[in-house]
Coordinates of C-alpha atoms in Angstrom, one line a residue:
X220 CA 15.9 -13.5 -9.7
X221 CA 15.4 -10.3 -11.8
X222 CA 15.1 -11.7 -15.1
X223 CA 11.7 -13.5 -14.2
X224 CA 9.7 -10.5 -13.4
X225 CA 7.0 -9.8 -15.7
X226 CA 5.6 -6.8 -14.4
X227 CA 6.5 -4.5 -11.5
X228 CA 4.2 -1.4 -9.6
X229 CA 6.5 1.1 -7.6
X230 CA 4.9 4.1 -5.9
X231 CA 6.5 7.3 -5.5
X232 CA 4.6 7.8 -2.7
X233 CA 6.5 6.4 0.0
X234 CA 8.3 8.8 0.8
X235 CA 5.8 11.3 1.4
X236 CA 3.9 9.1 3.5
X237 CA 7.2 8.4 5.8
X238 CA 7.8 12.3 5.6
X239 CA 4.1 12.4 6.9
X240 CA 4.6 10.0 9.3
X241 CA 7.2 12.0 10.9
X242 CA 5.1 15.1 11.3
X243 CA 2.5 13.4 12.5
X244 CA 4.9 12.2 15.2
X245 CA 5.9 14.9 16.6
X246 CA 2.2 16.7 16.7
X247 CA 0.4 14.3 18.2
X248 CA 2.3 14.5 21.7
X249 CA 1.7 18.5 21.2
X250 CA -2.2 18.2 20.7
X251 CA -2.7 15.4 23.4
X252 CA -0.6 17.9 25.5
X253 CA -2.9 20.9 24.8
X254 CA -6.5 18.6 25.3
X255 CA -6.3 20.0 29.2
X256 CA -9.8 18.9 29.6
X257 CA -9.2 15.2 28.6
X258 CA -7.7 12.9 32.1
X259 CA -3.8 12.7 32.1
X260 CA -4.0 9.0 31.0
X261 CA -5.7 9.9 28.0
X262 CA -3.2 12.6 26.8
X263 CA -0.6 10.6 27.9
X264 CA -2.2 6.8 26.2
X265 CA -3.0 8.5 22.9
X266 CA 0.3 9.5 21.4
X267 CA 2.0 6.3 23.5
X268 CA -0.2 4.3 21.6
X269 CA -0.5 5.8 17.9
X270 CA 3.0 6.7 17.3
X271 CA 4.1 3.1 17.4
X272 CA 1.0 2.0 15.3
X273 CA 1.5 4.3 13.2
X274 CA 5.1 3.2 12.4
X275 CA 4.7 -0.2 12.8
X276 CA 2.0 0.5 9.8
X277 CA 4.2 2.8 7.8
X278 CA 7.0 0.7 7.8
X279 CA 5.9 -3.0 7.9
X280 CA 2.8 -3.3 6.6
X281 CA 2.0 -1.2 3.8
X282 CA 3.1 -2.1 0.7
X283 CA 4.5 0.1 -2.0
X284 CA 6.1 -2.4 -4.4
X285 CA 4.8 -5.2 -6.4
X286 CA 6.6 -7.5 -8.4
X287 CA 4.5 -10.1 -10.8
X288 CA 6.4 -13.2 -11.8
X289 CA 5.0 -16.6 -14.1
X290 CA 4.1 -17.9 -10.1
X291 CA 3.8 -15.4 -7.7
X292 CA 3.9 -11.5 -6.4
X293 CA 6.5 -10.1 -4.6
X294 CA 4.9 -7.5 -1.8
X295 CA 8.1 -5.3 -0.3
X296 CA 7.3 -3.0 2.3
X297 CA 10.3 -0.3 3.8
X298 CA 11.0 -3.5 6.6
X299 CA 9.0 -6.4 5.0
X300 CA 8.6 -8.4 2.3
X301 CA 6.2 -11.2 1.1
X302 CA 5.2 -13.9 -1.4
X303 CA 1.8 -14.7 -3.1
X304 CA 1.6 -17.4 -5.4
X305 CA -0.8 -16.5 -7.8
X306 CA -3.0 -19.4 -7.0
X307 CA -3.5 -17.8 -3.9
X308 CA -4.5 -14.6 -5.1
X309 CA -8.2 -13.5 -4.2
X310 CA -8.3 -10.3 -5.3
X311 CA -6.6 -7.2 -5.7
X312 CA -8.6 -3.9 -5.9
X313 CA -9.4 -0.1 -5.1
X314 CA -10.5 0.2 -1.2
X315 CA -13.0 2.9 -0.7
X316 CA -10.9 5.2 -3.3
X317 CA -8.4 6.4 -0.4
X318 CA -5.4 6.0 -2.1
X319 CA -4.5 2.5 -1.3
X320 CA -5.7 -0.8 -3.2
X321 CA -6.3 -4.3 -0.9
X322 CA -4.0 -7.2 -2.0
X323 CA -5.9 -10.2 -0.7
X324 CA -4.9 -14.1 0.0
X325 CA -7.8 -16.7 -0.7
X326 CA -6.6 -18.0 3.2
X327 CA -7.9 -14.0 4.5
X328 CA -4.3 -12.6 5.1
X329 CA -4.2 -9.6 3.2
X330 CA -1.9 -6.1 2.6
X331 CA -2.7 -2.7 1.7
X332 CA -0.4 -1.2 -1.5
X333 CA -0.6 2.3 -1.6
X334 CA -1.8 3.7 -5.1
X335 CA 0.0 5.6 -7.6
X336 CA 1.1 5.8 -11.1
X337 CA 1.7 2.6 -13.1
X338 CA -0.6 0.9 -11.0
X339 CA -3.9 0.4 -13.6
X340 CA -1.0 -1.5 -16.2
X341 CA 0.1 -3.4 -13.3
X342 CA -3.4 -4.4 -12.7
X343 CA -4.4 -4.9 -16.2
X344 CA -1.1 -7.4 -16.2
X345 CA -2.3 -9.1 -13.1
X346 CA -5.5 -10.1 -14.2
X347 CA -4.1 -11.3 -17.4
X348 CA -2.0 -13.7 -15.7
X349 CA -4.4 -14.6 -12.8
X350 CA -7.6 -14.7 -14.0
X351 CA -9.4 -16.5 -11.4
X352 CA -8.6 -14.1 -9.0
X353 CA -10.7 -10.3 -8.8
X354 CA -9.3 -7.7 -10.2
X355 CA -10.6 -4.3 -9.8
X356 CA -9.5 -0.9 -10.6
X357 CA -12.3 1.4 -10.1
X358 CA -13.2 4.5 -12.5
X359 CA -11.2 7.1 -10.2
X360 CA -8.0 4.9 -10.3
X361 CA -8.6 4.4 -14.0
X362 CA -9.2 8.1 -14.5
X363 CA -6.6 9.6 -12.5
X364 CA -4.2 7.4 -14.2
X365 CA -5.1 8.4 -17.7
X366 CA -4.9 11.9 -16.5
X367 CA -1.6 11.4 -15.2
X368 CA -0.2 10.3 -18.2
X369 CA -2.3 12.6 -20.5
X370 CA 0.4 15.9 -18.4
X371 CA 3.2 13.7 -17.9
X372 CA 3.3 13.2 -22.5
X373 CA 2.5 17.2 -22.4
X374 CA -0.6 16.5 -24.3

């Protein structure tokens, strides 16, 4: 169902975080390796415990696409995907400027969508059509964005 989509945010970032994710997976066995003053459990618990974590977060739960429809938003992850209807919607804003903006459900469950270009529009739209809901772009976001497209039109 395509043609119903009124908006859409993409980030580019993905990749990068899943090429990030990789590096970090194969350091994290050599650092625990080289902590020789830590117990063996420790070195051993830390990367047995992160690396999946880490995935499990990479791939599943954060978000990089959103799709807003006259009802809902579509949340796809690389393995997951999700639907809000917009009654449902909370609020949808920057988190502590880290890159990543909190989708939130009025019943708690909520999603982290990582941040990138398109995504102040996509927010603009999204309060437009759910206007009981919160919708916050901070400063930075709204900054960076303008800056973005102020290179990217060679201006």
């Amino acid at each position: 169902m395509e043609h119903d989509v009124r908006a859409r945010y993409r980030s580019q970032r993905i990749e990068l975080v899943i090429l990030l994710a990789a590096g970090l997976t194969i350091a994290m066995p050599l650092v625990a390796v080289n902590f020789g003053e830590l117990a063996w459990w420790v070195r051993l618990a830390v990367p047995l415990i992160a690396i999946p974590v880490l995935w499990w977060y990479v791939l599943c739960r954060l978000v990089f696409r959103v799709d807003l429809t006259d009802r809902e938003l579509r949340l796809r992850a690389v393995v997951g995907a999700w639907e809000v209807p917009l009654g449902e919607l909370d609020s949808f804003g920057a988190w502590g400027g880290e890159g990543l903006v909190k989708l939130e459900r009025r019943d708690g469950r909520s999603w982290m969508v990582l941040a990138g270009s398109g995504l102040v529009d996509f927010a603009d739209q999204l309060g437009r059509a759910a206007p009981h809901a919160r919708v916050e772009v901070n400063a930075v976001e709204r900054t960076s964005e303008r800056a973005a497209q102020f290179f990217e039109n060679g201006r």
